[in-house]
Structure formats: C-alpha cells, structure tokens
Short mmCIF file of C-alpha atoms and ligand atoms in Angstrom, two decimals:
data_model
loop_
_atom_site.label_atom_id
_atom_site.label_comp_id
_atom_site.label_asym_id
_atom_site.label_seq_id
_atom_site.Cartn_x
_atom_site.Cartn_y
_atom_site.Cartn_z
CA MET A 4 42.15 14.17 -8.63
CA THR A 5 39.94 11.85 -6.60
CA LEU A 6 36.25 12.55 -6.68
CA ALA A 7 34.38 12.35 -3.41
CA LYS A 8 31.76 9.60 -3.50
CA GLU A 9 28.44 11.17 -4.42
CA LYS A 10 25.88 11.02 -1.61
CA THR A 11 22.98 8.71 -2.38
CA LEU A 12 19.41 9.51 -1.37
CA ALA A 13 19.74 7.05 1.51
CA ASP A 14 22.93 8.79 2.71
CA GLN A 15 20.96 12.03 2.82
CA VAL A 16 17.94 10.73 4.71
CA ARG A 17 19.09 7.96 7.05
CA ALA A 18 19.72 10.36 9.91
CA ASP A 19 16.00 11.20 9.82
CA PHE A 20 15.10 7.64 10.88
CA PRO A 21 16.27 6.99 14.47
CA ILE A 22 15.14 3.35 14.47
CA LEU A 23 17.59 2.40 11.73
CA HIS A 24 20.58 3.18 13.93
CA GLN A 25 20.52 0.21 16.26
CA GLU A 26 21.95 -3.27 16.58
CA VAL A 27 19.81 -6.39 16.48
CA ASN A 28 21.40 -9.61 17.75
CA GLY A 29 24.67 -7.70 17.99
CA LYS A 30 24.57 -6.72 14.29
CA PRO A 31 23.59 -3.42 12.67
CA LEU A 32 19.89 -3.57 11.79
CA VAL A 33 19.09 -4.07 8.10
CA TYR A 34 15.38 -3.35 7.81
CA PHE A 35 14.04 -5.02 4.65
CA ASP A 36 10.38 -5.41 5.67
CA ASN A 37 9.11 -2.13 4.28
CA ALA A 38 6.20 -3.65 2.38
CA ALA A 39 4.73 -4.70 5.73
CA THR A 40 5.29 -1.28 7.27
CA SER A 41 7.75 1.55 6.71
CA GLN A 42 9.85 3.27 9.33
CA LYS A 43 8.98 6.78 10.54
CA PRO A 44 11.09 9.92 10.18
CA LEU A 45 11.70 12.34 13.05
CA LEU A 46 9.30 14.82 11.49
CA VAL A 47 6.45 12.34 12.00
CA ILE A 48 7.61 11.27 15.46
CA ASN A 49 7.94 14.90 16.59
CA THR A 50 4.53 15.78 15.12
CA ILE A 51 2.97 13.07 17.30
CA ARG A 52 4.77 14.33 20.44
CA ASP A 53 3.92 17.97 19.68
CA TYR A 54 0.26 17.13 19.23
CA TYR A 55 -0.05 15.44 22.63
CA GLU A 56 2.15 17.99 24.38
CA GLN A 57 0.59 21.11 22.86
CA TYR A 58 -2.86 20.80 21.32
CA ASN A 59 -4.48 17.42 22.00
CA SER A 60 -8.18 18.09 21.57
CA ASN A 61 -11.24 16.75 19.78
CA VAL A 62 -11.94 18.00 16.25
CA HIS A 63 -14.92 19.74 14.64
CA ARG A 64 -16.70 20.36 17.94
CA GLY A 65 -14.91 22.72 20.31
CA VAL A 66 -14.63 26.45 19.74
CA HIS A 67 -11.63 26.66 22.06
CA ILE A 68 -8.20 27.28 20.68
CA LEU A 69 -6.84 23.77 21.11
CA SER A 70 -9.77 22.25 19.27
CA ALA A 71 -9.47 24.80 16.49
CA LYS A 72 -5.78 24.04 16.13
CA ALA A 73 -6.37 20.26 16.10
CA THR A 74 -9.19 20.66 13.56
CA ASP A 75 -7.05 22.80 11.28
CA ALA A 76 -4.15 20.35 11.40
CA TYR A 77 -6.46 17.36 10.90
CA GLU A 78 -8.16 18.97 7.89
CA ALA A 79 -4.82 20.18 6.50
CA THR A 80 -3.83 16.53 6.00
CA ARG A 81 -6.86 16.10 3.76
CA ASP A 82 -5.58 18.95 1.56
CA LYS A 83 -2.09 17.48 1.56
CA LEU A 84 -3.36 14.05 0.54
CA ALA A 85 -5.61 15.49 -2.17
CA ALA A 86 -2.62 17.30 -3.65
CA PHE A 87 -0.31 14.29 -3.16
CA ILE A 88 -2.47 11.97 -5.28
CA GLY A 89 -3.84 14.64 -7.63
CA ALA A 90 -7.49 14.53 -6.48
CA ALA A 91 -9.79 17.19 -7.93
CA SER A 92 -11.27 18.07 -4.53
CA ARG A 93 -10.42 17.69 -0.84
CA GLN A 94 -13.92 16.27 -0.37
CA GLU A 95 -12.78 13.21 -2.29
CA ILE A 96 -10.46 12.14 0.54
CA VAL A 97 -12.04 10.07 3.33
CA PHE A 98 -9.99 9.05 6.36
CA THR A 99 -10.28 5.38 7.28
CA ARG A 100 -8.41 3.14 9.72
CA ASN A 101 -6.30 1.63 6.95
CA ALA A 102 -6.57 0.50 3.33
CA THR A 103 -8.48 -2.60 4.43
CA GLU A 104 -11.22 -0.48 5.98
CA ALA A 105 -11.31 1.72 2.86
CA ILE A 106 -11.96 -1.32 0.63
CA ASN A 107 -14.62 -2.54 3.06
CA LEU A 108 -16.25 0.88 2.92
CA VAL A 109 -16.62 0.58 -0.85
CA ALA A 110 -17.75 -3.06 -0.58
CA TYR A 111 -20.47 -2.26 1.96
CA CYS A 112 -21.62 1.16 0.78
CA TRP A 113 -21.35 0.64 -2.98
CA GLY A 114 -21.06 -3.11 -3.62
CA MET A 115 -23.90 -4.26 -1.37
CA ASN A 116 -26.22 -1.57 -2.79
CA ASN A 117 -25.38 -1.62 -6.48
CA LEU A 118 -24.67 -5.23 -7.40
CA LYS A 119 -27.17 -7.96 -8.11
CA ARG A 120 -27.21 -11.61 -9.09
CA GLY A 121 -25.17 -12.25 -12.24
CA ASP A 122 -23.21 -8.98 -12.12
CA GLU A 123 -19.48 -9.58 -12.38
CA ILE A 124 -16.59 -8.34 -10.24
CA ILE A 125 -13.14 -8.73 -11.77
CA LEU A 126 -10.21 -9.20 -9.38
CA SER A 127 -6.81 -10.76 -10.00
CA VAL A 128 -5.08 -13.80 -8.54
CA MET A 129 -2.39 -11.56 -7.05
CA GLU A 130 -4.74 -9.57 -4.77
CA HIS A 131 -4.02 -9.07 -1.08
CA HIS A 132 -6.64 -10.69 1.18
CA SER A 133 -7.96 -7.16 1.85
CA ASN A 134 -9.01 -6.97 -1.76
CA LEU A 135 -10.52 -10.45 -1.82
CA VAL A 136 -12.43 -11.11 1.39
CA PRO A 137 -14.70 -7.99 1.24
CA TRP A 138 -15.72 -9.07 -2.29
CA HIS A 139 -16.43 -12.60 -1.01
CA PHE A 140 -18.92 -10.94 1.37
CA VAL A 141 -20.47 -8.90 -1.44
CA ALA A 142 -20.68 -11.89 -3.80
CA SER A 143 -22.33 -14.13 -1.22
CA LYS A 144 -24.84 -11.43 -0.24
CA THR A 145 -25.73 -10.11 -3.72
CA GLY A 146 -25.17 -13.11 -5.99
CA ALA A 147 -22.54 -11.20 -7.96
CA VAL A 148 -19.91 -13.42 -9.57
CA LEU A 149 -16.16 -13.09 -8.98
CA LYS A 150 -13.82 -13.44 -11.98
CA PHE A 151 -10.03 -13.51 -11.78
CA VAL A 152 -7.29 -12.20 -14.01
CA ASP A 153 -4.43 -14.70 -14.19
CA LEU A 154 -0.71 -14.16 -14.48
CA ALA A 155 1.02 -13.64 -17.82
CA PRO A 156 4.08 -15.89 -18.38
CA GLU A 157 6.42 -13.26 -16.87
CA GLU A 158 4.28 -13.37 -13.69
CA THR A 159 2.69 -10.00 -14.33
CA PHE A 160 -0.97 -8.96 -14.68
CA ASP A 161 -2.34 -10.65 -17.82
CA LEU A 162 -3.81 -7.65 -19.64
CA GLU A 163 -4.80 -9.72 -22.68
CA GLN A 164 -6.82 -12.09 -20.54
CA PHE A 165 -8.38 -9.12 -18.74
CA LYS A 166 -9.53 -7.73 -22.10
CA LYS A 167 -11.30 -11.03 -22.78
CA LEU A 168 -12.80 -11.24 -19.30
CA VAL A 169 -14.37 -7.78 -19.20
CA SER A 170 -17.89 -7.45 -20.63
CA ASP A 171 -21.20 -5.65 -20.19
CA LYS A 172 -21.75 -7.84 -17.13
CA THR A 173 -18.66 -6.37 -15.44
CA LYS A 174 -19.73 -3.83 -12.83
CA LEU A 175 -16.54 -3.57 -10.82
CA VAL A 176 -12.82 -4.13 -11.38
CA SER A 177 -10.74 -4.07 -8.19
CA ILE A 178 -7.02 -4.44 -8.78
CA VAL A 179 -3.77 -3.94 -6.93
CA HIS A 180 -1.45 -1.30 -8.39
CA VAL A 181 1.80 -2.88 -7.18
CA SER A 182 1.73 -6.47 -5.99
CA ASN A 183 3.16 -6.89 -2.49
CA THR A 184 4.47 -10.33 -3.50
CA LEU A 185 5.29 -10.20 -7.23
CA GLY A 186 6.46 -6.58 -7.20
CA CYS A 187 4.94 -6.01 -10.64
CA ILE A 188 3.47 -2.59 -11.42
CA ASN A 189 0.10 -3.12 -13.04
CA PRO A 190 -1.15 -1.03 -16.00
CA VAL A 191 -3.88 0.67 -13.98
CA LYS A 192 -4.52 3.49 -16.45
CA GLU A 193 -5.16 1.01 -19.24
CA ILE A 194 -7.28 -1.16 -16.93
CA CYS A 195 -9.48 1.86 -16.09
CA GLU A 196 -9.82 2.83 -19.74
CA ILE A 197 -10.93 -0.67 -20.74
CA ALA A 198 -13.28 -1.13 -17.76
CA HIS A 199 -14.91 2.26 -18.28
CA LYS A 200 -15.76 1.37 -21.90
CA TYR A 201 -18.06 -1.26 -20.40
CA GLY A 202 -19.41 1.10 -17.75
CA ALA A 203 -17.63 -0.73 -14.92
CA LYS A 204 -16.19 1.06 -11.89
CA VAL A 205 -12.54 0.58 -10.91
CA LEU A 206 -10.98 0.45 -7.46
CA ILE A 207 -7.18 0.59 -7.21
CA ASP A 208 -5.40 -0.85 -4.18
CA ALA A 209 -2.44 1.53 -4.06
CA CYS A 210 -0.95 0.38 -0.73
CA GLN A 211 2.37 -0.52 -2.33
CA SER A 212 2.50 2.25 -4.93
CA VAL A 213 1.57 5.47 -3.10
CA PRO A 214 4.69 5.23 -0.84
CA HIS A 215 7.07 4.58 -3.74
CA MET A 216 6.11 6.53 -6.87
CA PRO A 217 4.19 9.61 -8.01
CA ILE A 218 0.45 8.90 -8.25
CA ASN A 219 -2.20 10.96 -10.00
CA VAL A 220 -5.74 9.67 -9.63
CA GLN A 221 -7.05 11.95 -12.37
CA GLN A 222 -4.50 10.62 -14.84
CA ILE A 223 -5.24 7.02 -13.83
CA ASP A 224 -8.95 7.89 -13.90
CA CYS A 225 -9.82 5.32 -11.22
CA ASP A 226 -13.14 5.60 -9.40
CA TRP A 227 -11.68 4.77 -5.99
CA LEU A 228 -8.14 4.37 -4.68
CA VAL A 229 -7.02 3.20 -1.24
CA ALA A 230 -3.78 3.34 0.75
CA SER A 231 -2.44 3.00 4.31
CA SER A 232 -0.47 5.63 6.19
CA HIS A 233 1.85 3.19 7.93
CA LYS A 234 3.43 2.06 4.65
CA MET A 235 4.19 5.67 3.65
CA CYS A 236 6.22 6.84 6.66
CA GLY A 237 3.09 7.73 8.67
CA PRO A 238 1.64 6.11 11.79
CA THR A 239 -0.60 3.05 11.99
CA GLY A 240 -4.34 3.46 12.60
CA ILE A 241 -5.05 5.67 9.61
CA GLY A 242 -5.47 5.22 5.88
CA PHE A 243 -7.58 6.83 3.24
CA LEU A 244 -10.11 6.30 0.53
CA TYR A 245 -10.11 8.48 -2.56
CA GLY A 246 -13.36 8.43 -4.52
CA LYS A 247 -14.75 10.52 -7.35
CA LEU A 248 -17.01 13.15 -5.84
CA GLU A 249 -20.30 12.19 -7.47
CA LEU A 250 -19.70 8.53 -6.74
CA LEU A 251 -19.01 9.18 -3.05
CA ARG A 252 -22.12 11.40 -2.97
CA SER A 253 -24.21 8.54 -4.34
CA MET A 254 -23.02 6.12 -1.65
CA PRO A 255 -24.86 5.87 1.69
CA PRO A 256 -22.86 6.27 4.93
CA PHE A 257 -20.75 3.39 6.25
CA LEU A 258 -20.96 3.73 10.04
CA GLY A 259 -23.48 5.82 11.96
CA GLY A 260 -22.82 8.10 14.93
CA GLY A 261 -21.41 11.50 15.80
CA GLU A 262 -19.49 13.58 13.25
CA MET A 263 -21.24 12.07 10.21
CA ILE A 264 -24.66 13.69 10.70
CA ALA A 265 -26.38 16.95 9.74
CA ASP A 266 -29.50 16.60 11.96
CA VAL A 267 -30.56 13.82 14.27
CA PHE A 268 -34.13 13.19 15.45
CA LEU A 269 -35.22 10.36 17.69
CA ASP A 270 -36.35 8.25 14.77
CA ARG A 271 -34.17 9.39 11.85
CA SER A 272 -31.16 11.40 10.83
CA THR A 273 -29.72 13.34 7.91
CA TYR A 274 -26.09 13.16 6.97
CA ALA A 275 -23.21 15.57 6.81
CA ASP A 276 -21.72 16.56 3.49
CA LEU A 277 -18.66 14.80 2.11
CA PRO A 278 -16.25 13.67 3.37
CA HIS A 279 -17.63 13.74 6.94
CA LYS A 280 -20.55 11.49 5.97
CA PHE A 281 -18.04 8.62 6.01
CA GLU A 282 -16.15 9.60 9.18
CA ALA A 283 -18.34 8.57 12.12
CA GLY A 284 -17.13 9.12 15.67
CA THR A 285 -13.96 10.73 16.98
CA PRO A 286 -11.34 10.05 14.32
CA ALA A 287 -7.67 9.15 14.66
CA ILE A 288 -6.76 12.82 15.06
CA CYS A 289 -3.11 12.60 15.97
CA GLU A 290 -2.54 9.89 13.38
CA ALA A 291 -4.14 11.98 10.65
CA ILE A 292 -1.99 14.98 11.55
CA ALA A 293 1.13 12.82 11.60
CA LEU A 294 0.15 11.39 8.20
CA GLY A 295 0.18 14.98 6.97
CA ALA A 296 3.76 15.27 8.27
CA ALA A 297 4.65 12.05 6.42
CA VAL A 298 3.28 13.52 3.18
CA ASP A 299 5.31 16.71 3.81
CA TYR A 300 8.38 14.56 4.36
CA LEU A 301 7.90 12.51 1.16
CA ASN A 302 7.24 15.72 -0.78
CA SER A 303 10.41 17.29 0.60
CA ILE A 304 12.36 14.48 -1.07
CA GLY A 305 10.16 14.16 -4.15
CA MET A 306 8.36 11.01 -5.29
CA ASP A 307 10.23 11.03 -8.63
CA LYS A 308 13.50 10.93 -6.77
CA ILE A 309 12.26 8.16 -4.47
CA TYR A 310 11.11 6.07 -7.42
CA ALA A 311 14.36 6.57 -9.34
CA TYR A 312 16.54 5.67 -6.34
CA GLU A 313 14.45 2.62 -5.41
CA SER A 314 14.53 1.42 -9.05
CA GLU A 315 18.31 1.58 -8.99
CA LEU A 316 18.36 -0.39 -5.71
CA THR A 317 15.99 -2.96 -7.22
CA GLY A 318 18.40 -3.47 -10.12
CA TYR A 319 21.23 -4.09 -7.68
CA LEU A 320 19.14 -6.43 -5.51
CA PHE A 321 18.22 -8.53 -8.55
CA GLU A 322 21.80 -8.55 -9.83
CA GLN A 323 22.99 -9.90 -6.48
CA LEU A 324 20.15 -12.39 -5.89
CA GLY A 325 20.50 -13.55 -9.50
CA GLN A 326 24.01 -14.82 -8.72
CA ILE A 327 22.63 -17.41 -6.30
CA PRO A 328 21.45 -20.32 -8.47
CA SER A 329 19.10 -21.91 -5.93
CA ILE A 330 17.06 -18.70 -5.52
CA ARG A 331 13.75 -18.52 -7.36
CA ILE A 332 12.38 -14.96 -7.37
CA TYR A 333 8.65 -14.57 -8.03
CA GLY A 334 7.34 -11.88 -10.34
CA PRO A 335 8.99 -10.21 -13.33
CA LEU A 336 12.64 -9.30 -13.73
CA PRO A 337 13.13 -5.51 -13.50
CA LYS A 338 14.15 -5.24 -17.15
CA ILE A 339 11.17 -7.13 -18.57
CA ALA A 340 8.53 -5.64 -16.31
CA GLY A 341 7.53 -2.99 -18.85
CA LEU A 342 6.17 -0.52 -16.33
CA GLY A 343 9.06 -1.16 -13.96
CA ARG A 344 9.25 -3.21 -10.80
CA ALA A 345 8.81 -2.37 -7.16
CA ALA A 346 11.77 -2.62 -4.80
CA LEU A 347 10.91 -6.00 -3.38
CA ALA A 348 11.76 -9.63 -4.04
CA ALA A 349 9.75 -12.59 -2.77
CA PHE A 350 11.78 -15.76 -3.21
CA THR A 351 12.32 -19.37 -2.29
CA ALA A 352 15.57 -21.33 -2.08
CA GLY A 353 15.28 -25.02 -2.91
CA ASP A 354 13.08 -26.70 -0.36
CA ILE A 355 14.27 -24.61 2.59
CA HIS A 356 11.30 -23.26 4.49
CA ALA A 357 10.94 -19.49 4.13
CA SER A 358 10.49 -19.04 7.88
CA ASP A 359 13.85 -20.80 8.48
CA LEU A 360 15.47 -18.30 6.11
CA SER A 361 13.97 -15.30 7.88
CA THR A 362 14.81 -16.69 11.34
CA LEU A 363 18.46 -17.22 10.46
CA LEU A 364 18.70 -13.84 8.71
CA ASP A 365 17.29 -12.22 11.84
CA GLN A 366 20.27 -13.66 13.74
CA GLU A 367 22.41 -11.51 11.43
CA GLY A 368 20.30 -8.40 12.07
CA VAL A 369 18.48 -8.64 8.74
CA ALA A 370 14.69 -8.20 9.02
CA ILE A 371 12.77 -9.81 6.15
CA ARG A 372 9.31 -11.30 6.13
CA SER A 373 8.34 -14.89 5.41
CA GLY A 374 4.92 -16.43 4.88
CA HIS A 375 2.15 -15.87 2.38
CA HIS A 376 2.12 -12.05 2.81
CA CYS A 377 -1.70 -12.14 2.84
CA THR A 378 -1.67 -13.40 -0.76
CA GLN A 379 -2.52 -17.02 -0.05
CA PRO A 380 -4.37 -17.62 -3.34
CA LEU A 381 -1.38 -16.24 -5.26
CA HIS A 382 1.00 -18.53 -3.37
CA ARG A 383 -1.28 -21.48 -4.15
CA HIS A 384 -1.24 -20.39 -7.79
CA LEU A 385 2.57 -20.29 -7.70
CA MET A 386 2.50 -23.71 -6.04
CA THR A 387 4.35 -22.70 -2.91
CA SER A 388 2.98 -22.26 0.60
CA SER A 389 5.31 -19.45 1.55
CA THR A 390 8.06 -17.18 0.32
CA ALA A 391 10.75 -15.07 1.94
CA ARG A 392 10.45 -11.41 1.02
CA ALA A 393 12.99 -8.59 1.11
CA SER A 394 11.24 -5.24 0.57
CA LEU A 395 13.21 -2.02 0.32
CA SER A 396 12.67 1.67 0.84
CA PHE A 397 14.47 4.84 -0.13
CA TYR A 398 16.48 4.80 3.12
CA ASN A 399 18.02 1.43 2.30
CA THR A 400 21.49 1.14 0.77
CA ARG A 401 23.57 -1.05 -1.51
CA GLU A 402 25.74 -1.85 1.49
CA GLU A 403 22.68 -3.26 3.27
CA ILE A 404 21.92 -5.38 0.20
CA ASP A 405 25.50 -6.72 0.44
CA ILE A 406 24.98 -7.61 4.12
CA PHE A 407 21.67 -9.31 3.25
CA ILE A 408 23.24 -11.32 0.41
CA LYS A 409 26.20 -12.38 2.56
CA ALA A 410 23.87 -13.49 5.37
CA LEU A 411 21.63 -15.26 2.86
CA LYS A 412 24.56 -17.15 1.32
CA GLU A 413 25.76 -18.21 4.77
CA THR A 414 22.24 -19.38 5.60
CA LEU A 415 22.03 -21.37 2.38
CA ASP A 416 25.42 -22.94 3.07
CA PHE A 417 24.19 -23.88 6.52
CA PHE A 418 21.38 -25.77 4.79
CA GLY A 419 23.75 -27.66 2.54
CA GLY A 420 25.64 -25.52 0.09
CA LEU A 421 22.84 -23.97 -1.92
CA SER A 422 24.64 -20.64 -2.28
CA SER A 423 26.66 -21.53 -5.38
N1 7TS B 27 -3.13 -4.18 -0.10
C1 7TS B 27 -1.82 -4.43 -0.31
C2 7TS B 27 -1.29 -4.51 -1.71
C3 7TS B 27 -0.97 -4.61 0.77
O1 7TS B 27 0.32 -4.86 0.55
C4 7TS B 27 -1.49 -4.54 2.08
C5 7TS B 27 -0.64 -4.79 3.28
C6 7TS B 27 -2.85 -4.24 2.24
C7 7TS B 27 -3.64 -4.08 1.12
C8 7TS B 27 -3.49 -4.07 3.57
O2 7TS B 27 -3.01 -2.96 4.22
P1 7TS B 27 -3.57 -2.57 5.69
O3 7TS B 27 -2.73 -1.42 6.09
O4 7TS B 27 -4.99 -2.26 5.53
O5 7TS B 27 -3.32 -3.79 6.52
N2 7TS B 27 0.45 -5.63 3.02
C9 7TS B 27 1.27 -6.22 3.92
C10 7TS B 27 2.37 -6.96 3.54
O6 7TS B 27 2.75 -7.14 2.39
N3 7TS B 27 2.97 -7.42 4.65
O7 7TS B 27 2.29 -7.00 5.72
C11 7TS B 27 1.21 -6.26 5.29
#
C-alpha cells in the first residue's frame, strides 16, 4: 500500500496567497523576505476591498449606519488583538502606524517624562534601529545612560551579562523578542522577572515573534510590547502598542488633536480615556479592520501550528545551508538555541558581497534581503557590513528551500566555486 503524501501546512494555505503564484524573471517566485514584510491572504485583501466598497466612513463620530459599521469593525480589531496577545483589557491596545511609532510613543510619553540624569536604560547590541534611535533621543534629552547587553558565545542574548548589568539605576529595559538578524528567541519572561526585581520597566519589541509564535503578555509580564501589522499578514500603515493599563494611564498623550480629547476649550483641553488618548486624528481605519482579518486568519490556523511548522522548516534550512562550507550563518544553530530559533538565516559567503548574492538569486526568482537589516550596530559587532538573509513563513515549503539552495550554489560557483 502506498501512503499519500501528507499535506503540509504550506500545502493547505498557499492558495490563500495570490501573490505567491507568479513568475519572477521567468522562474516561480520563492518569497524568502518575510522578516521585512509578510504576504497577505485573500481574507485580508477582500476585507480591504469590502471596506471601501461597502462601508468606508470615519469612526467614532458619525451616527449614520456606515460610520457605526466602520467603528464596530475598527474596535473589533482591538478586541481581537487583546485576545491574540493575552492582554487583560482591550484598553491596553493602542493603534499606532507601526512598531517604530509604538516605541517612539513610549520614548516620548514615558521616557522623556520619567527619566533623569544618571538613570540607566538597558538595550542589547542586537536591537533594530527602531529600538535604538528613540532611546538615543531620550538619553540626549534627559541625561539617562544607555547600557548594552552583548552576545553570548552562541550569538544569543547574554543573560548572565544582563544579570550583572541590571541594578537599582536601571529604569528601563527595552529588548527584542526575536532578533531579525540572529533569529535567536530571547528569554523575555526571565528578563522581565529580573528587571522588575529592580523596579525597572520592560518594553518588548515583538515584531518578529508575534507573527510566528503564540504570545501572552500576561505570562511574559512585560510593561509594553510592540508589533507591526504588515509582518503578520496584515496591511502596512498600522501597528500596535500594548501597555499595562495603569502605566498607560500614567502617561501623557503623544499627539494632540481630534479623537484623543474629552473637552477642548480655547486655552486648554482634557483627554479621552484609554486607549483613545493615544490615537489622535482620523486613524488608519481600513488598515485596522484588515489587521483584524489577519488575526482571524492566523487564529484559524493556530499559532502553535505555525510555530511547529516553521521550526521544522528552520531545521531543514539549516541542514541544507550547513552543507555549503563557505556559508557563515549568524546567530545560534536551531538545536543549541535553547528557546528555539526563528525561521530565518542571515549569512555571508566568503568575501562575496551580500547584495551580489541577492541580485543573482533574484534572477532565479528567489527574493531574499541583503544589507544591514536595520541592525547596523549588530553588524559592526559581528564585523561585517552586510549579510544576506532568507526569512521564511508558514506558507513556504521545503521545495522552495531546495530551489533557494540550488540557486545559491550556482551563484557561489559563479563567484569561483565556493559551493563545495
Ligand atoms: N523591530 C524589529 C525586530 C524588526 O524586525 C523591525 C522591522 C522593526 C522593529 C520595525 O518595524 P516597522 O514595521 O516599524 O518598520 N524589520 C525589518 C527587517 O528585518 N527588514 O525590513 C524591516
């Protein structure tokens, strides 16, 4: 008896992603740039079309039916997000433009108001520029001092060094959950526990974790958490900030204008309750509603299932890349990562420039990213100016990894036989 090949998760979902079914440079597209942005399923695309065709309207202001419908759908996403990340209250979810804006919101509304000369902010060397530059602003304005957690020998977050760095002077720890370059999954629960012993607040940059694994903010016990819709099957132009209720209450508004007020007089104003206090002006209504559809879509698959499938793909990717001797992958190997490893590999091959690798792979229909991936300090630390990065999602397949590896080997051979 021959058993039919079992359908993988990717086999089950690929039809939901129209963009994947095209040729690029005459070759079937292999989209391996998911850490930069994910592709969008039909449910999200149709939600956007339905909104503009059927109920485009401003929110929170009209009593007419279209406005009521738009408001309900917009606010429903807040409930969906709160449930998706395990928040205690829908008021703890603030819509922002993206994760970058969410970090800036915390930097301006909390950092600028609560930090003073000599206070310490702990970041790590693997942070995305979005989780560095806002703290540069805060440090230069308040006199707070930035401290950095290094890499452990396996190129993971050095928890032991963090334990030595944290002290009564530490007021904030702002750390990435999954590095977009190293792929390591950082021990955020432990980081929060340690930081809280010293009374420090913790912000988690969950851009690369929320789309790929189950997240529960109450279990992690972080004070804030940020993510971007466009990396989690939703549209661009919207992201969110989670913050503990009392903490958000204690923070002054970010931007002033309509939507965020209770009463306005000529010379002063009072502010709306959470979360509207932080959502000035007409928001990204359609984008928020479509983000709700993205959450529905991810839930319909199940984040456990997504994580398990992507972990299996990661194992295969590493097995295949590991057979090419000239490839140096940054970050931990999947089996020694402890907490696991995200489905991405940033790598170099001898002294071939990463952008040459990505350009030649593009000729074969394989989309990867090259550059510093907005982690320039990390690249400096690793003593390379750029890396090539293949980043996977649950709709990618082993067959696509085979195409990528074949194209990569051919590219390396083109540059002088570095494939074996
Ligand atoms: N934090 C991390 C860990 C990220 O990976 C990114 C985007 C951001 C923050 C910023 O997200 P945004 O939506 O506010 O721009 N990372 C990448 C990347 O790896 N390639 O392109 C964007």
